[in-house]
mmCIF file of C-alpha atoms and ligand atoms in Angstrom:
data_model
loop_
_atom_site.group_PDB
_atom_site.id
_atom_site.type_symbol
_atom_site.label_atom_id
_atom_site.label_comp_id
_atom_site.label_asym_id
_atom_site.label_seq_id
_atom_site.Cartn_x
_atom_site.Cartn_y
_atom_site.Cartn_z
ATOM 1 C CA MET A 1 -0.081 -0.124 0.001
ATOM 2 C CA THR A 2 2.693 2.417 0.659
ATOM 3 C CA ASN A 3 3.219 3.358 -3.004
ATOM 4 C CA ASN A 4 -0.381 3.981 -3.439
ATOM 5 C CA LEU A 5 -0.615 5.788 -0.010
ATOM 6 C CA PHE A 6 0.632 8.781 -1.755
ATOM 7 C CA THR A 7 -1.866 9.010 -4.649
ATOM 8 C CA HIS A 8 -4.864 7.864 -2.283
ATOM 9 C CA SER A 9 -4.055 10.218 0.342
ATOM 10 C CA ILE A 10 -4.522 13.116 -2.164
ATOM 11 C CA GLU A 11 -7.394 11.378 -4.063
ATOM 12 C CA LEU A 12 -9.450 11.100 -0.356
ATOM 13 C CA ILE A 13 -8.710 14.577 0.691
ATOM 14 C CA LYS A 14 -10.165 15.675 -2.667
ATOM 15 C CA ALA A 15 -13.155 13.638 -2.389
ATOM 16 C CA ASN A 16 -13.527 15.092 1.035
ATOM 17 C CA GLN A 17 -13.210 18.709 -0.221
ATOM 18 C CA THR A 18 -16.704 20.729 -0.711
ATOM 19 C CA SER A 19 -17.193 22.652 -3.680
ATOM 20 C CA GLU A 20 -17.183 25.646 -1.347
ATOM 21 C CA GLY A 21 -13.463 24.543 -0.351
ATOM 22 C CA ALA A 22 -14.381 23.041 3.156
ATOM 23 C CA TYR A 23 -12.521 19.798 4.020
ATOM 24 C CA LEU A 24 -14.361 17.609 6.204
ATOM 25 C CA ALA A 25 -11.926 16.398 9.189
ATOM 26 C CA SER A 26 -13.151 12.794 8.825
ATOM 27 C CA PRO A 27 -15.925 11.935 7.093
ATOM 28 C CA ASN A 28 -16.918 8.607 9.099
ATOM 29 C CA PHE A 29 -16.896 10.015 12.247
ATOM 30 C CA GLU A 30 -19.994 12.205 13.240
ATOM 31 C CA GLN A 31 -18.041 14.476 15.677
ATOM 32 C CA TYR A 32 -15.720 15.451 12.747
ATOM 33 C CA ARG A 33 -18.047 15.969 10.178
ATOM 34 C CA TYR A 34 -16.847 19.574 10.295
ATOM 35 C CA CYS A 35 -14.356 21.618 8.670
ATOM 36 C CA TRP A 36 -11.774 23.112 11.098
ATOM 37 C CA PHE A 37 -9.282 26.024 10.729
ATOM 38 C CA ARG A 38 -6.492 23.919 12.054
ATOM 39 C CA ASP A 39 -7.032 20.843 10.325
ATOM 40 C CA GLY A 40 -8.090 22.344 6.936
ATOM 41 C CA ALA A 41 -4.633 24.628 7.122
ATOM 42 C CA TYR A 42 -2.271 21.593 7.555
ATOM 43 C CA ILE A 43 -4.172 19.689 4.841
ATOM 44 C CA ALA A 44 -4.241 22.826 2.431
ATOM 45 C CA TYR A 45 -0.508 23.141 3.383
ATOM 46 C CA ALA A 46 0.136 19.517 2.232
ATOM 47 C CA MET A 47 -2.059 20.015 -0.977
ATOM 48 C CA ASP A 48 0.486 23.065 -1.780
ATOM 49 C CA LEU A 49 3.157 20.510 -1.233
ATOM 50 C CA VAL A 50 1.846 18.044 -3.691
ATOM 51 C CA GLY A 51 1.045 20.732 -6.320
ATOM 52 C CA GLU A 52 -2.883 20.260 -5.651
ATOM 53 C CA HIS A 53 -3.165 24.501 -5.575
ATOM 54 C CA ASP A 54 -6.481 24.775 -6.528
ATOM 55 C CA SER A 55 -7.768 22.703 -3.404
ATOM 56 C CA ALA A 56 -5.809 25.119 -1.219
ATOM 57 C CA THR A 57 -6.953 28.179 -2.614
ATOM 58 C CA ARG A 58 -10.500 26.801 -2.402
ATOM 59 C CA PHE A 59 -10.138 26.045 1.283
ATOM 60 C CA TYR A 60 -8.286 29.514 2.120
ATOM 61 C CA ASP A 61 -11.018 30.969 0.363
ATOM 62 C CA TRP A 62 -13.524 29.099 2.197
ATOM 63 C CA ALA A 63 -11.752 29.954 5.490
ATOM 64 C CA VAL A 64 -11.607 33.705 4.542
ATOM 65 C CA ALA A 65 -15.406 33.427 3.783
ATOM 66 C CA MET A 66 -16.013 32.362 7.216
ATOM 67 C CA ILE A 67 -14.140 35.058 9.114
ATOM 68 C CA ALA A 68 -15.267 38.061 6.914
ATOM 69 C CA SER A 69 -18.989 36.854 7.715
ATOM 70 C CA ARG A 70 -18.198 37.151 11.423
ATOM 71 C CA ALA A 71 -16.446 40.329 11.539
ATOM 72 C CA SER A 72 -18.815 42.281 13.730
ATOM 73 C CA GLN A 73 -18.991 39.483 16.104
ATOM 74 C CA VAL A 74 -14.849 39.472 15.986
ATOM 75 C CA GLU A 75 -15.159 43.392 16.201
ATOM 76 C CA ARG A 76 -17.009 42.562 19.762
ATOM 77 C CA ALA A 77 -14.534 40.319 20.806
ATOM 78 C CA ILE A 78 -11.882 42.944 20.298
ATOM 79 C CA ALA A 79 -13.774 45.629 21.847
ATOM 80 C CA ALA A 80 -14.532 43.253 25.250
ATOM 81 C CA SER A 81 -11.082 42.503 25.218
ATOM 82 C CA ALA A 82 -9.731 46.164 25.099
ATOM 83 C CA GLN A 83 -12.022 46.812 28.121
ATOM 84 C CA GLY A 84 -10.654 43.951 30.377
ATOM 85 C CA LYS A 85 -13.701 41.722 29.921
ATOM 86 C CA THR A 86 -13.499 38.053 28.682
ATOM 87 C CA PRO A 87 -15.041 37.857 24.981
ATOM 88 C CA ALA A 88 -18.809 36.158 25.373
ATOM 89 C CA PRO A 89 -18.774 32.858 23.974
ATOM 90 C CA GLU A 90 -21.080 34.267 20.533
ATOM 91 C CA ASP A 91 -18.485 36.799 20.122
ATOM 92 C CA VAL A 92 -15.526 34.280 19.354
ATOM 93 C CA LEU A 93 -14.375 32.602 16.267
ATOM 94 C CA HIS A 94 -15.180 28.819 16.646
ATOM 95 C CA THR A 95 -12.510 26.469 16.096
ATOM 96 C CA ARG A 96 -14.933 24.458 13.335
ATOM 97 C CA TYR A 97 -17.764 25.080 11.551
ATOM 98 C CA SER A 98 -20.189 23.017 9.558
ATOM 99 C CA VAL A 99 -19.188 22.443 5.814
ATOM 100 C CA ASP A 100 -21.990 25.234 4.642
ATOM 101 C CA GLY A 101 -20.606 27.639 7.195
ATOM 102 C CA GLN A 102 -23.128 27.188 10.246
ATOM 103 C CA PRO A 103 -21.244 27.172 14.099
ATOM 104 C CA ALA A 104 -21.568 23.518 15.188
ATOM 105 C CA GLY A 105 -23.264 24.126 18.751
ATOM 106 C CA ASN A 106 -22.136 24.932 22.250
ATOM 107 C CA ASP A 107 -21.675 21.466 23.173
ATOM 108 C CA TRP A 108 -18.035 21.620 21.794
ATOM 109 C CA PRO A 109 -14.940 23.294 23.287
ATOM 110 C CA ASN A 110 -15.360 25.962 20.399
ATOM 111 C CA PHE A 111 -12.796 28.746 21.575
ATOM 112 C CA GLN A 112 -9.493 27.557 20.387
ATOM 113 C CA LEU A 113 -6.843 30.322 18.903
ATOM 114 C CA ASP A 114 -4.380 27.870 17.384
ATOM 115 C CA GLY A 115 -6.074 27.111 14.246
ATOM 116 C CA PHE A 116 -6.160 31.010 13.253
ATOM 117 C CA GLY A 117 -2.106 30.934 13.758
ATOM 118 C CA THR A 118 -2.097 27.853 11.373
ATOM 119 C CA LEU A 119 -4.392 29.455 9.031
ATOM 120 C CA LEU A 120 -2.180 32.539 8.617
ATOM 121 C CA TRP A 121 1.028 30.328 8.448
ATOM 122 C CA GLY A 122 -0.745 28.375 5.805
ATOM 123 C CA MET A 123 -1.778 31.665 3.520
ATOM 124 C CA SER A 124 1.894 32.609 3.683
ATOM 125 C CA GLN A 125 2.980 29.197 2.504
ATOM 126 C CA HIS A 126 0.229 29.505 -0.268
ATOM 127 C CA LEU A 127 1.295 32.301 -1.934
ATOM 128 C CA ALA A 128 4.958 31.472 -1.903
ATOM 129 C CA HIS A 129 4.073 27.682 -3.489
ATOM 130 C CA THR A 130 2.082 29.765 -6.334
ATOM 131 C CA ASN A 131 5.090 31.994 -6.845
ATOM 132 C CA ARG A 132 3.412 35.046 -5.468
ATOM 133 C CA MET A 133 5.150 37.717 -3.392
ATOM 134 C CA PRO A 134 4.266 37.583 0.345
ATOM 135 C CA ASP A 135 2.393 41.003 0.396
ATOM 136 C CA ALA A 136 0.219 39.673 -2.869
ATOM 137 C CA ALA A 137 -2.826 38.047 -0.941
ATOM 138 C CA PRO A 138 -6.062 39.024 -2.523
ATOM 139 C CA VAL A 139 -8.059 41.956 -1.226
ATOM 140 C CA ALA A 140 -10.644 39.575 0.481
ATOM 141 C CA TRP A 141 -7.804 37.627 2.017
ATOM 142 C CA ARG A 142 -5.809 40.928 3.378
ATOM 143 C CA GLU A 143 -9.109 42.143 5.195
ATOM 144 C CA ALA A 144 -9.117 38.751 6.937
ATOM 145 C CA ILE A 145 -5.657 38.730 7.926
ATOM 146 C CA VAL A 146 -5.636 42.428 9.176
ATOM 147 C CA LEU A 147 -8.802 41.363 11.153
ATOM 148 C CA LEU A 148 -7.273 38.259 12.562
ATOM 149 C CA VAL A 149 -4.078 40.115 13.714
ATOM 150 C CA ARG A 150 -6.163 42.442 15.712
ATOM 151 C CA TYR A 151 -8.275 39.789 17.030
ATOM 152 C CA LEU A 152 -5.154 37.791 18.001
ATOM 153 C CA ASP A 153 -3.533 40.739 19.546
ATOM 154 C CA ALA A 154 -6.636 41.104 21.741
ATOM 155 C CA LEU A 155 -6.759 37.434 22.722
ATOM 156 C CA TRP A 156 -3.551 35.384 22.385
ATOM 157 C CA ALA A 157 -2.713 35.571 26.187
ATOM 158 C CA THR A 158 -6.287 34.423 27.075
ATOM 159 C CA PRO A 159 -6.556 30.958 28.030
ATOM 160 C CA CYS A 160 -8.495 28.878 25.224
ATOM 161 C CA TYR A 161 -8.517 25.104 24.392
ATOM 162 C CA ASP A 162 -5.654 24.073 23.062
ATOM 163 C CA CYS A 163 -5.326 21.976 19.667
ATOM 164 C CA TRP A 164 -6.469 18.472 21.232
ATOM 165 C CA GLU A 165 -9.705 20.726 22.553
ATOM 166 C CA GLU A 166 -8.677 20.194 26.062
ATOM 167 C CA PHE A 167 -7.776 22.484 29.353
ATOM 168 C CA GLY A 168 -9.783 25.401 28.063
ATOM 169 C CA ASP A 169 -8.771 27.286 31.574
ATOM 170 C CA ARG A 170 -4.905 27.384 30.619
ATOM 171 C CA VAL A 171 -2.537 29.076 28.421
ATOM 172 C CA HIS A 172 -0.634 26.901 26.299
ATOM 173 C CA THR A 173 2.826 26.778 24.600
ATOM 174 C CA SER A 174 1.898 24.987 21.692
ATOM 175 C CA THR A 175 -0.877 27.350 20.896
ATOM 176 C CA LEU A 176 1.476 30.666 21.595
ATOM 177 C CA ALA A 177 3.983 28.693 19.003
ATOM 178 C CA ALA A 178 1.115 28.489 16.300
ATOM 179 C CA LEU A 179 0.077 32.140 16.924
ATOM 180 C CA TYR A 180 3.994 33.023 16.680
ATOM 181 C CA GLY A 181 4.069 31.451 13.490
ATOM 182 C CA GLY A 182 1.012 33.062 12.324
ATOM 183 C CA LEU A 183 1.721 36.436 13.358
ATOM 184 C CA GLN A 184 4.906 36.683 11.685
ATOM 185 C CA ALA A 185 3.703 35.175 8.667
ATOM 186 C CA ALA A 186 1.157 37.748 8.418
ATOM 187 C CA ALA A 187 3.921 40.416 9.045
ATOM 188 C CA THR A 188 5.135 39.336 5.952
ATOM 189 C CA MET A 189 1.680 39.444 4.093
ATOM 190 C CA LEU A 190 0.549 42.982 5.428
ATOM 191 C CA THR A 191 2.879 46.204 4.848
ATOM 192 C CA GLY A 192 3.407 49.099 6.957
ATOM 193 C CA GLU A 193 1.914 49.447 10.126
ATOM 194 C CA GLU A 194 -0.125 46.596 9.898
ATOM 195 C CA GLY A 195 2.940 44.344 9.282
ATOM 196 C CA ILE A 196 4.638 45.980 12.194
ATOM 197 C CA ALA A 197 1.816 45.427 14.434
ATOM 198 C CA ALA A 198 1.776 41.704 13.714
ATOM 199 C CA TRP A 199 5.399 41.321 14.194
ATOM 200 C CA ARG A 200 5.235 43.378 17.614
ATOM 201 C CA THR A 201 2.321 40.609 19.193
ATOM 202 C CA ALA A 202 4.638 37.877 17.652
ATOM 203 C CA THR A 203 7.618 39.294 19.757
ATOM 204 C CA LEU A 204 5.451 39.715 22.695
ATOM 205 C CA ILE A 205 4.437 36.192 22.557
ATOM 206 C CA LYS A 206 7.870 34.703 22.413
ATOM 207 C CA ALA A 207 9.162 36.632 25.401
ATOM 208 C CA PHE A 208 6.112 35.150 27.018
ATOM 209 C CA VAL A 209 7.083 31.470 26.134
ATOM 210 C CA LEU A 210 10.870 32.074 27.385
ATOM 211 C CA GLU A 211 9.312 33.674 30.766
ATOM 212 C CA ASN A 212 6.588 31.144 31.387
ATOM 213 C CA GLY A 213 6.636 27.915 28.956
ATOM 214 C CA VAL A 214 9.850 26.663 30.136
ATOM 215 C CA ARG A 215 11.409 24.783 32.767
ATOM 216 C CA GLY A 216 14.337 22.446 33.384
ATOM 217 C CA GLY A 217 15.295 23.479 29.866
ATOM 218 C CA THR A 218 12.500 22.100 27.918
ATOM 219 C CA LEU A 219 9.059 23.657 26.699
ATOM 220 C CA ASP A 220 6.015 22.960 29.060
ATOM 221 C CA LYS A 221 2.770 21.858 27.708
ATOM 222 C CA PHE A 222 1.150 24.735 29.367
ATOM 223 C CA VAL A 223 1.888 27.549 31.613
ATOM 224 C CA SER A 224 2.321 25.687 35.046
ATOM 225 C CA ASN A 225 2.242 22.330 33.727
ATOM 226 C CA PRO A 226 5.962 20.739 33.153
ATOM 227 C CA ALA A 227 4.614 17.739 31.201
ATOM 228 C CA VAL A 228 5.910 17.111 27.429
ATOM 229 C CA ASP A 229 3.333 17.182 24.974
ATOM 230 C CA GLY A 230 3.938 15.717 21.241
ATOM 231 C CA SER A 231 2.207 19.163 19.588
ATOM 232 C CA LEU A 232 5.857 21.096 21.353
ATOM 233 C CA LEU A 233 7.264 19.878 17.825
ATOM 234 C CA SER A 234 5.416 22.772 16.356
ATOM 235 C CA ALA A 235 7.451 25.222 18.107
ATOM 236 C CA ALA A 236 10.202 24.624 15.760
ATOM 237 C CA THR A 237 8.587 22.958 12.656
ATOM 238 C CA PRO A 238 6.747 24.669 11.325
ATOM 239 C CA TYR A 239 6.603 27.607 13.260
ATOM 240 C CA GLY A 240 9.805 28.679 14.017
ATOM 241 C CA LEU A 241 9.485 29.661 17.665
ATOM 242 C CA PHE A 242 12.896 28.337 18.310
ATOM 243 C CA SER A 243 15.459 26.906 16.118
ATOM 244 C CA LEU A 244 15.566 23.101 15.320
ATOM 245 C CA ASP A 245 18.795 22.707 16.914
ATOM 246 C CA SER A 246 18.581 25.011 19.660
ATOM 247 C CA PRO A 247 19.100 23.607 22.720
ATOM 248 C CA LEU A 248 15.649 24.121 23.910
ATOM 249 C CA MET A 249 14.104 22.285 20.999
ATOM 250 C CA ARG A 250 16.874 19.462 21.114
ATOM 251 C CA SER A 251 15.973 18.668 24.848
ATOM 252 C CA THR A 252 11.889 18.915 23.941
ATOM 253 C CA VAL A 253 12.690 16.743 20.987
ATOM 254 C CA GLU A 254 14.453 14.350 23.345
ATOM 255 C CA ARG A 255 11.790 14.321 26.319
ATOM 256 C CA ILE A 256 9.073 13.566 23.505
ATOM 257 C CA GLU A 257 11.526 10.371 22.401
ATOM 258 C CA ALA A 258 11.805 9.403 26.045
ATOM 259 C CA GLU A 259 8.224 9.756 27.365
ATOM 260 C CA LEU A 260 5.820 9.626 24.277
ATOM 261 C CA ARG A 261 7.389 6.673 22.058
ATOM 262 C CA ARG A 262 7.675 3.314 23.486
ATOM 263 C CA ASP A 263 9.594 0.772 21.889
ATOM 264 C CA GLY A 264 10.392 2.696 18.248
ATOM 265 C CA GLY A 265 6.857 3.213 17.870
ATOM 266 C CA GLY A 266 5.084 6.247 16.960
ATOM 267 C CA VAL A 267 4.305 9.732 19.195
ATOM 268 C CA HIS A 268 1.435 9.926 21.914
ATOM 269 C CA ARG A 269 -0.073 12.985 22.547
ATOM 270 C CA TYR A 270 0.871 13.229 26.258
ATOM 271 C CA ALA A 271 1.137 10.654 28.844
ATOM 272 C CA GLU A 272 -1.804 11.573 30.722
ATOM 273 C CA ASP A 273 -4.040 11.179 27.226
ATOM 274 C CA SER A 274 -6.616 8.888 27.630
ATOM 275 C CA TYR A 275 -8.981 9.629 24.520
ATOM 276 C CA TYR A 276 -9.543 6.328 23.225
ATOM 277 C CA GLY A 277 -7.021 4.847 25.715
ATOM 278 C CA GLY A 278 -4.291 7.365 24.431
ATOM 279 C CA GLY A 279 -2.649 5.604 21.560
ATOM 280 C CA GLU A 280 0.110 6.542 18.989
ATOM 281 C CA TRP A 281 -1.091 9.765 16.692
ATOM 282 C CA VAL A 282 -0.458 9.279 13.310
ATOM 283 C CA LEU A 283 0.043 12.883 12.885
ATOM 284 C CA LEU A 284 2.207 13.341 15.560
ATOM 285 C CA THR A 285 4.554 10.388 14.344
ATOM 286 C CA ALA A 286 4.803 12.170 10.916
ATOM 287 C CA TYR A 287 5.320 15.514 12.230
ATOM 288 C CA LEU A 288 8.195 14.168 14.536
ATOM 289 C CA GLY A 289 9.592 12.977 11.018
ATOM 290 C CA TRP A 290 9.198 16.272 9.673
ATOM 291 C CA TYR A 291 11.062 17.918 12.491
ATOM 292 C CA TYR A 292 13.807 15.285 11.798
ATOM 293 C CA ALA A 293 13.776 15.515 8.107
ATOM 294 C CA GLU A 294 13.979 19.550 8.594
ATOM 295 C CA ALA A 295 17.087 18.811 10.872
ATOM 296 C CA GLY A 296 18.763 16.760 8.352
ATOM 297 C CA GLU A 297 18.271 13.722 10.403
ATOM 298 C CA THR A 298 17.084 11.629 7.139
ATOM 299 C CA ASP A 299 17.361 8.001 8.731
ATOM 300 C CA LYS A 300 15.171 8.856 11.312
ATOM 301 C CA ALA A 301 12.635 10.574 9.333
ATOM 302 C CA GLU A 302 12.557 8.107 6.702
ATOM 303 C CA ALA A 303 11.739 5.368 9.834
ATOM 304 C CA LEU A 304 8.939 7.373 10.908
ATOM 305 C CA LEU A 305 7.408 7.328 7.188
ATOM 306 C CA GLU A 306 7.458 3.707 7.284
ATOM 307 C CA ARG A 307 5.496 3.918 10.818
ATOM 308 C CA VAL A 308 2.919 6.176 9.479
ATOM 309 C CA ALA A 309 2.665 4.059 6.318
ATOM 310 C CA GLU A 310 1.982 0.839 8.443
ATOM 311 C CA CYS A 311 -0.954 2.417 10.114
ATOM 312 C CA ALA A 312 -2.717 2.343 6.992
ATOM 313 C CA ASN A 313 -5.807 -0.055 6.968
ATOM 314 C CA SER A 314 -6.836 -2.396 4.078
ATOM 315 C CA GLU A 315 -8.511 0.220 2.296
ATOM 316 C CA GLY A 316 -5.265 2.764 2.447
ATOM 317 C CA GLU A 317 -6.835 5.059 5.117
ATOM 318 C CA LEU A 318 -5.021 6.457 8.010
ATOM 319 C CA PRO A 319 -6.694 6.694 11.454
ATOM 320 C CA GLU A 320 -6.448 9.466 13.825
ATOM 321 C CA GLN A 321 -4.607 7.242 16.022
ATOM 322 C CA VAL A 322 -3.527 3.605 16.585
ATOM 323 C CA PRO A 323 -4.387 1.830 19.451
ATOM 324 C CA GLN A 324 -0.637 0.559 20.049
ATOM 325 C CA HIS A 325 1.263 0.949 23.398
ATOM 326 C CA LEU A 326 -2.127 2.812 25.129
ATOM 327 C CA ASN A 327 -1.704 4.917 27.926
ATOM 328 C CA TYR A 328 -5.087 3.534 29.393
ATOM 329 C CA PRO A 329 -6.158 0.380 27.582
ATOM 330 C CA SER A 330 -9.248 0.519 29.701
ATOM 331 C CA MET A 331 -10.643 3.741 28.133
ATOM 332 C CA LEU A 332 -10.642 2.381 24.550
ATOM 333 C CA PRO A 333 -13.764 0.499 25.170
ATOM 334 C CA VAL A 334 -15.255 3.569 26.836
ATOM 335 C CA TRP A 335 -14.613 5.704 23.811
ATOM 336 C CA GLU A 336 -16.007 3.402 21.381
ATOM 337 C CA GLU A 337 -18.963 2.762 23.326
ATOM 338 C CA ARG A 338 -19.311 6.763 23.309
ATOM 339 C CA TRP A 339 -18.484 7.483 19.731
ATOM 340 C CA GLY A 340 -17.574 4.595 17.867
ATOM 341 C CA LYS A 341 -14.359 3.432 16.007
ATOM 342 C CA ILE A 342 -11.500 5.766 15.836
ATOM 343 C CA ALA A 343 -11.927 8.229 13.323
ATOM 344 C CA THR A 344 -10.742 6.825 10.044
ATOM 345 C CA PRO A 345 -9.804 8.030 7.633
ATOM 346 C CA LEU A 346 -8.791 11.372 9.006
ATOM 347 C CA LEU A 347 -7.828 13.961 6.598
ATOM 348 C CA TRP A 348 -4.865 15.858 8.547
ATOM 349 C CA SER A 349 -3.096 12.281 9.227
ATOM 350 C CA HIS A 350 -3.292 11.919 5.153
ATOM 351 C CA ALA A 351 -1.984 15.499 5.194
ATOM 352 C CA ALA A 352 0.760 14.715 7.716
ATOM 353 C CA TYR A 353 1.946 11.652 5.697
ATOM 354 C CA LEU A 354 2.145 13.884 2.449
ATOM 355 C CA THR A 355 4.123 16.555 4.078
ATOM 356 C CA LEU A 356 6.467 14.018 5.552
ATOM 357 C CA ALA A 357 6.906 12.117 2.237
ATOM 358 C CA THR A 358 7.287 15.674 0.348
ATOM 359 C CA HIS A 359 9.988 16.811 2.811
ATOM 360 C CA LEU A 360 11.606 13.606 2.115
ATOM 361 C CA ASN A 361 11.097 13.794 -1.767
ATOM 362 C CA LYS A 362 9.226 10.282 -1.870
ATOM 363 C CA ARG A 363 6.246 10.041 -3.659
HETATM 364 C C1 BGC B 1 -8.311 16.609 18.088
HETATM 365 C C2 BGC B 1 -8.029 18.024 17.258
HETATM 366 C C3 BGC B 1 -8.551 17.534 15.806
HETATM 367 C C4 BGC B 1 -10.061 17.155 15.744
HETATM 368 C C5 BGC B 1 -10.495 16.763 14.412
HETATM 369 C C6 BGC B 1 -9.583 16.297 17.794
HETATM 370 O O1 BGC B 1 -9.925 15.059 18.421
HETATM 371 O O2 BGC B 1 -7.699 16.711 18.930
HETATM 372 O O3 BGC B 1 -6.867 18.483 17.589
HETATM 373 O O4 BGC B 1 -8.636 19.356 15.454
HETATM 374 O O5 BGC B 1 -10.413 16.358 16.155
HETATM 375 O O6 BGC B 1 -9.584 16.407 13.631
#
């Protein structure tokens, strides 16, 4: 299947993109039949890498339209924050929307900021991959970028749910990394004062992480929690909050290897994760490979690509996680009872595979 996994992944992603541009996170899993900004931007990035620019353009157009249609709520959230108040739940941008653009209800941890950083980063990557200058974004994009920069400037230090949609009362290091990467990208896409404002907020975020998100030479999962989390890889790849070879990133990756991989297996989210028992996350396994590929450690990256490919089922579909080396085996049946089998296929897993394969130049 490995040889076909590349083309099959592209086909699967295309088949689960609506005509408006939204990507379904996972078509067969009821809770994931929505489009997330986070998943979507990583998927669009992978589609750009494999030359499927039209698919990526349509996703970004969908995301821009979603943000534009909520501009007045966003303005209210910014105004509330300026008055020292927490924005009302109906005024924050949700992490996911139904593919036809409707909010998906209040029974979900809707307030998550990282996806908007990922989106800004992805937009700048799209401009580069389609041979445009960084400040050549279409007018509608530009308006959404300016609005997002103001929104993130107002809210970045406000506790919100993390990229795993948990711990909503915390300030998460990987969320801040995504916001840093997104704001740096926005600074290149904007000009004059608007660009400087994005860069200034990114600088504040980095200083905050150094002050509050580091302990014993490694990055913390969230402020006041010294656990390690697989999502911290993103602080280097792709968001560049810290360089690949910085001692801080090196030690953090060593901790991820020591605490979140067992017997050479894939990468867990964090040691206490009990969602579906807390197995190995396909996209994190691929993203550890991406880190190594960027760091020039090709052998390690290739082994991880193999590991990801082994996670595909007989239909060539990659799940969200594989139930191996479970943190809490007894929780697997509990979640299966609650929500059914592990989400398969997960488009983000396929995108992560494409990302690693492309960075390794392996089609
Ligand atoms: C994950 C998120 C993801 C969502 C949709 C959740 O379980 O924790 O990171 O965005 O699924 O794939």
